[in-house]
Amino acid sequence: PERFRRFARLCVDAGVDVVHGHSAHLIQGVEAYGQGLILYDTGDFLDDYWVFPGIRIDHSFAFVVEFRGARVHKLSMVPVILTPGRVSLAKGENLEAITRAMVRRSARLGTSITPADGVCTLEMNKPMFTDHARSVSALQTLAFRSGY
């Protein structure tokens, strides 16, 4: 929802480097905003919920955020399939579907994701679609529940 996007962007404007959303159980896009990174939903990773037809809560990512000094430098996202008590690398049609979903949903947020060799990458030093700017005063993280 728009209120979560406003909240996340306000956090980055206030100096937060990474906003970590979780618990919606569905792939959401990521956003490069100014010098910050917004992960709108990182899922639950070990999922013990029912899988319903047409609602792929078993599709997710392993997220790795890399820093250079005190700044976010790169985000790598590895597509995974969740089963009760197990996480497996996505392959074949699942890999393609999960990757397409992240690329499309991030593009809607003005962020370009590069898929290659089974990993989706966002490099923060590359120009994005957006031109938001802010200064970073300190490394901070904030988590919020985006599913409620």
PDB file of C-alpha atoms in Angstrom:
ATOM      1  CA  PRO A   1       0.000   0.000   0.000  1.00  0.00           C
ATOM      2  CA  GLU A   2       1.016   3.605  -0.562  1.00  0.00           C
ATOM      3  CA  ARG A   3       1.223   4.260   3.199  1.00  0.00           C
ATOM      4  CA  PHE A   4       4.044   1.691   3.509  1.00  0.00           C
ATOM      5  CA  ARG A   5       5.923   3.282   0.597  1.00  0.00           C
ATOM      6  CA  ARG A   6       5.561   6.743   2.192  1.00  0.00           C
ATOM      7  CA  PHE A   7       6.717   5.388   5.551  1.00  0.00           C
ATOM      8  CA  ALA A   8       9.731   3.606   4.045  1.00  0.00           C
ATOM      9  CA  ARG A   9      10.790   6.676   2.042  1.00  0.00           C
ATOM     10  CA  LEU A  10      10.430   8.914   5.096  1.00  0.00           C
ATOM     11  CA  CYS A  11      12.708   6.519   6.989  1.00  0.00           C
ATOM     12  CA  VAL A  12      15.351   6.767   4.268  1.00  0.00           C
ATOM     13  CA  ASP A  13      14.964  10.556   4.198  1.00  0.00           C
ATOM     14  CA  ALA A  14      15.592  10.516   7.974  1.00  0.00           C
ATOM     15  CA  GLY A  15      18.906   8.638   7.510  1.00  0.00           C
ATOM     16  CA  VAL A  16      17.977   4.951   7.513  1.00  0.00           C
ATOM     17  CA  ASP A  17      20.111   2.940   5.082  1.00  0.00           C
ATOM     18  CA  VAL A  18      18.004  -0.222   4.786  1.00  0.00           C
ATOM     19  CA  VAL A  19      14.290  -0.543   5.437  1.00  0.00           C
ATOM     20  CA  HIS A  20      13.459  -4.224   5.909  1.00  0.00           C
ATOM     21  CA  GLY A  21       9.815  -5.160   5.406  1.00  0.00           C
ATOM     22  CA  HIS A  22       8.529  -8.666   5.930  1.00  0.00           C
ATOM     23  CA  SER A  23       5.588 -10.958   6.463  1.00  0.00           C
ATOM     24  CA  ALA A  24       3.335 -10.251   3.487  1.00  0.00           C
ATOM     25  CA  HIS A  25       4.213 -13.764   2.211  1.00  0.00           C
ATOM     26  CA  LEU A  26       4.264 -12.569  -1.416  1.00  0.00           C
ATOM     27  CA  ILE A  27       7.124 -11.279  -3.551  1.00  0.00           C
ATOM     28  CA  GLN A  28       7.233  -7.484  -3.427  1.00  0.00           C
ATOM     29  CA  GLY A  29       9.580  -5.211  -5.328  1.00  0.00           C
ATOM     30  CA  VAL A  30      12.649  -3.528  -3.928  1.00  0.00           C
ATOM     31  CA  GLU A  31      13.390   0.159  -4.289  1.00  0.00           C
ATOM     32  CA  ALA A  32      16.603   2.138  -4.525  1.00  0.00           C
ATOM     33  CA  TYR A  33      15.600   5.443  -2.962  1.00  0.00           C
ATOM     34  CA  GLY A  34      18.256   8.125  -2.630  1.00  0.00           C
ATOM     35  CA  GLN A  35      21.202   6.378  -0.985  1.00  0.00           C
ATOM     36  CA  GLY A  36      18.885   3.944   0.797  1.00  0.00           C
ATOM     37  CA  LEU A  37      17.472   0.550  -0.002  1.00  0.00           C
ATOM     38  CA  ILE A  38      13.874  -0.483   0.659  1.00  0.00           C
ATOM     39  CA  LEU A  39      13.008  -4.188   0.797  1.00  0.00           C
ATOM     40  CA  TYR A  40       9.227  -4.085   0.845  1.00  0.00           C
ATOM     41  CA  ASP A  41       8.858  -7.744   1.779  1.00  0.00           C
ATOM     42  CA  THR A  42      11.477 -10.375   2.439  1.00  0.00           C
ATOM     43  CA  GLY A  43       8.895 -13.061   3.230  1.00  0.00           C
ATOM     44  CA  ASP A  44       9.193 -15.537   6.043  1.00  0.00           C
ATOM     45  CA  PHE A  45      11.887 -17.715   4.433  1.00  0.00           C
ATOM     46  CA  LEU A  46      10.867 -20.886   6.272  1.00  0.00           C
ATOM     47  CA  ASP A  47       7.231 -21.038   5.357  1.00  0.00           C
ATOM     48  CA  ASP A  48       4.769 -23.408   6.960  1.00  0.00           C
ATOM     49  CA  TYR A  49       1.647 -21.916   5.393  1.00  0.00           C
ATOM     50  CA  TRP A  50      -0.646 -23.600   2.920  1.00  0.00           C
ATOM     51  CA  VAL A  51       0.025 -22.966  -0.748  1.00  0.00           C
ATOM     52  CA  PHE A  52      -3.141 -21.916  -2.535  1.00  0.00           C
ATOM     53  CA  PRO A  53      -3.688 -22.193  -6.288  1.00  0.00           C
ATOM     54  CA  GLY A  54      -2.586 -18.972  -7.980  1.00  0.00           C
ATOM     55  CA  ILE A  55      -1.025 -17.512  -4.810  1.00  0.00           C
ATOM     56  CA  ARG A  56       2.648 -18.455  -4.743  1.00  0.00           C
ATOM     57  CA  ILE A  57       3.695 -17.856  -1.148  1.00  0.00           C
ATOM     58  CA  ASP A  58       6.302 -20.560  -1.736  1.00  0.00           C
ATOM     59  CA  HIS A  59       8.271 -18.217  -4.062  1.00  0.00           C
ATOM     60  CA  SER A  60      10.810 -16.005  -2.301  1.00  0.00           C
ATOM     61  CA  PHE A  61      14.419 -14.799  -2.241  1.00  0.00           C
ATOM     62  CA  ALA A  62      17.512 -14.998  -0.085  1.00  0.00           C
ATOM     63  CA  PHE A  63      18.542 -11.322   0.251  1.00  0.00           C
ATOM     64  CA  VAL A  64      22.182 -10.254   0.675  1.00  0.00           C
ATOM     65  CA  VAL A  65      22.949  -6.561   1.250  1.00  0.00           C
ATOM     66  CA  GLU A  66      26.573  -5.503   0.750  1.00  0.00           C
ATOM     67  CA  PHE A  67      28.054  -2.309   2.156  1.00  0.00           C
ATOM     68  CA  ARG A  68      31.085  -0.260   1.155  1.00  0.00           C
ATOM     69  CA  GLY A  69      32.031   1.649   4.229  1.00  0.00           C
ATOM     70  CA  ALA A  70      28.809   3.004   5.706  1.00  0.00           C
ATOM     71  CA  ARG A  71      26.828   2.957   2.447  1.00  0.00           C
ATOM     72  CA  VAL A  72      24.692   0.323   0.785  1.00  0.00           C
ATOM     73  CA  HIS A  73      26.612  -0.805  -2.278  1.00  0.00           C
ATOM     74  CA  LYS A  74      24.791  -3.826  -3.711  1.00  0.00           C
ATOM     75  CA  LEU A  75      21.775  -6.054  -3.224  1.00  0.00           C
ATOM     76  CA  SER A  76      21.870  -9.652  -4.433  1.00  0.00           C
ATOM     77  CA  MET A  77      18.670 -11.698  -4.400  1.00  0.00           C
ATOM     78  CA  VAL A  78      18.727 -15.448  -4.949  1.00  0.00           C
ATOM     79  CA  PRO A  79      15.354 -16.930  -6.000  1.00  0.00           C
ATOM     80  CA  VAL A  80      14.239 -19.784  -3.744  1.00  0.00           C
ATOM     81  CA  ILE A  81      11.346 -22.190  -3.304  1.00  0.00           C
ATOM     82  CA  LEU A  82       9.943 -22.638   0.208  1.00  0.00           C
ATOM     83  CA  THR A  83       8.519 -25.890   1.501  1.00  0.00           C
ATOM     84  CA  PRO A  84       7.708 -26.627   5.150  1.00  0.00           C
ATOM     85  CA  GLY A  85      11.064 -26.666   6.937  1.00  0.00           C
ATOM     86  CA  ARG A  86      13.162 -26.379   3.756  1.00  0.00           C
ATOM     87  CA  VAL A  87      14.517 -23.724   1.399  1.00  0.00           C
ATOM     88  CA  SER A  88      15.742 -24.763  -2.067  1.00  0.00           C
ATOM     89  CA  LEU A  89      17.258 -22.835  -4.940  1.00  0.00           C
ATOM     90  CA  ALA A  90      14.644 -22.116  -7.590  1.00  0.00           C
ATOM     91  CA  LYS A  91      15.270 -23.793 -10.948  1.00  0.00           C
ATOM     92  CA  GLY A  92      13.717 -23.901 -14.398  1.00  0.00           C
ATOM     93  CA  GLU A  93      10.238 -22.384 -14.708  1.00  0.00           C
ATOM     94  CA  ASN A  94      10.145 -21.415 -11.017  1.00  0.00           C
ATOM     95  CA  LEU A  95      13.442 -19.523 -11.339  1.00  0.00           C
ATOM     96  CA  GLU A  96      12.135 -17.660 -14.385  1.00  0.00           C
ATOM     97  CA  ALA A  97       8.773 -16.822 -12.783  1.00  0.00           C
ATOM     98  CA  ILE A  98      10.301 -15.593  -9.504  1.00  0.00           C
ATOM     99  CA  THR A  99      12.887 -13.499 -11.349  1.00  0.00           C
ATOM    100  CA  ARG A 100      10.276 -11.963 -13.678  1.00  0.00           C
ATOM    101  CA  ALA A 101       8.095 -11.047 -10.698  1.00  0.00           C
ATOM    102  CA  MET A 102      10.939  -9.223  -8.923  1.00  0.00           C
ATOM    103  CA  VAL A 103      12.095  -7.386 -12.055  1.00  0.00           C
ATOM    104  CA  ARG A 104       8.539  -6.267 -12.889  1.00  0.00           C
ATOM    105  CA  ARG A 105       7.566  -5.245  -9.351  1.00  0.00           C
ATOM    106  CA  SER A 106      10.802  -3.336  -8.773  1.00  0.00           C
ATOM    107  CA  ALA A 107      10.433  -1.528 -12.118  1.00  0.00           C
ATOM    108  CA  ARG A 108       7.040  -0.243 -10.920  1.00  0.00           C
ATOM    109  CA  LEU A 109       8.955   1.358  -8.038  1.00  0.00           C
ATOM    110  CA  GLY A 110      11.452   2.968 -10.431  1.00  0.00           C
ATOM    111  CA  THR A 111      14.242   0.476  -9.743  1.00  0.00           C
ATOM    112  CA  SER A 112      16.097  -1.577 -12.328  1.00  0.00           C
ATOM    113  CA  ILE A 113      17.087  -5.125 -11.352  1.00  0.00           C
ATOM    114  CA  THR A 114      19.662  -7.090 -13.351  1.00  0.00           C
ATOM    115  CA  PRO A 115      19.029 -10.852 -13.542  1.00  0.00           C
ATOM    116  CA  ALA A 116      21.978 -13.083 -14.459  1.00  0.00           C
ATOM    117  CA  ASP A 117      23.082 -16.614 -13.600  1.00  0.00           C
ATOM    118  CA  GLY A 118      20.250 -17.258 -11.137  1.00  0.00           C
ATOM    119  CA  VAL A 119      20.761 -14.045  -9.131  1.00  0.00           C
ATOM    120  CA  CYS A 120      18.919 -10.712  -9.292  1.00  0.00           C
ATOM    121  CA  THR A 121      21.243  -7.778  -8.619  1.00  0.00           C
ATOM    122  CA  LEU A 122      20.829  -4.109  -7.796  1.00  0.00           C
ATOM    123  CA  GLU A 123      23.992  -2.027  -7.713  1.00  0.00           C
ATOM    124  CA  MET A 124      23.414   1.201  -5.836  1.00  0.00           C
ATOM    125  CA  ASN A 125      26.151   3.172  -7.615  1.00  0.00           C
ATOM    126  CA  LYS A 126      24.488   2.672 -11.010  1.00  0.00           C
ATOM    127  CA  PRO A 127      21.907   5.227 -12.147  1.00  0.00           C
ATOM    128  CA  MET A 128      18.350   4.132 -11.369  1.00  0.00           C
ATOM    129  CA  PHE A 129      15.099   5.323 -12.861  1.00  0.00           C
ATOM    130  CA  THR A 130      14.586   7.598  -9.845  1.00  0.00           C
ATOM    131  CA  ASP A 131      16.590  10.693  -9.044  1.00  0.00           C
ATOM    132  CA  HIS A 132      15.874  11.016  -5.318  1.00  0.00           C
ATOM    133  CA  ALA A 133      18.759  12.342  -3.240  1.00  0.00           C
ATOM    134  CA  ARG A 134      19.614  12.497   0.467  1.00  0.00           C
ATOM    135  CA  SER A 135      22.681  12.486   2.666  1.00  0.00           C
ATOM    136  CA  VAL A 136      23.604   9.572   4.921  1.00  0.00           C
ATOM    137  CA  SER A 137      24.729  10.507   8.408  1.00  0.00           C
ATOM    138  CA  ALA A 138      25.067   7.039   9.979  1.00  0.00           C
ATOM    139  CA  LEU A 139      24.456   3.376   9.335  1.00  0.00           C
ATOM    140  CA  GLN A 140      21.030   2.481  10.667  1.00  0.00           C
ATOM    141  CA  THR A 141      18.497  -0.234   9.982  1.00  0.00           C
ATOM    142  CA  LEU A 142      14.802  -0.396  10.666  1.00  0.00           C
ATOM    143  CA  ALA A 143      12.402  -3.289  10.464  1.00  0.00           C
ATOM    144  CA  PHE A 144       8.671  -2.976  10.146  1.00  0.00           C
ATOM    145  CA  ARG A 145       5.866  -5.400   9.530  1.00  0.00           C
ATOM    146  CA  SER A 146       4.351  -4.729   6.144  1.00  0.00           C
ATOM    147  CA  GLY A 147       1.745  -7.453   6.180  1.00  0.00           C
ATOM    148  CA  TYR A 148      -0.791  -5.890   8.534  1.00  0.00           C
TER     149      TYR A 148
END
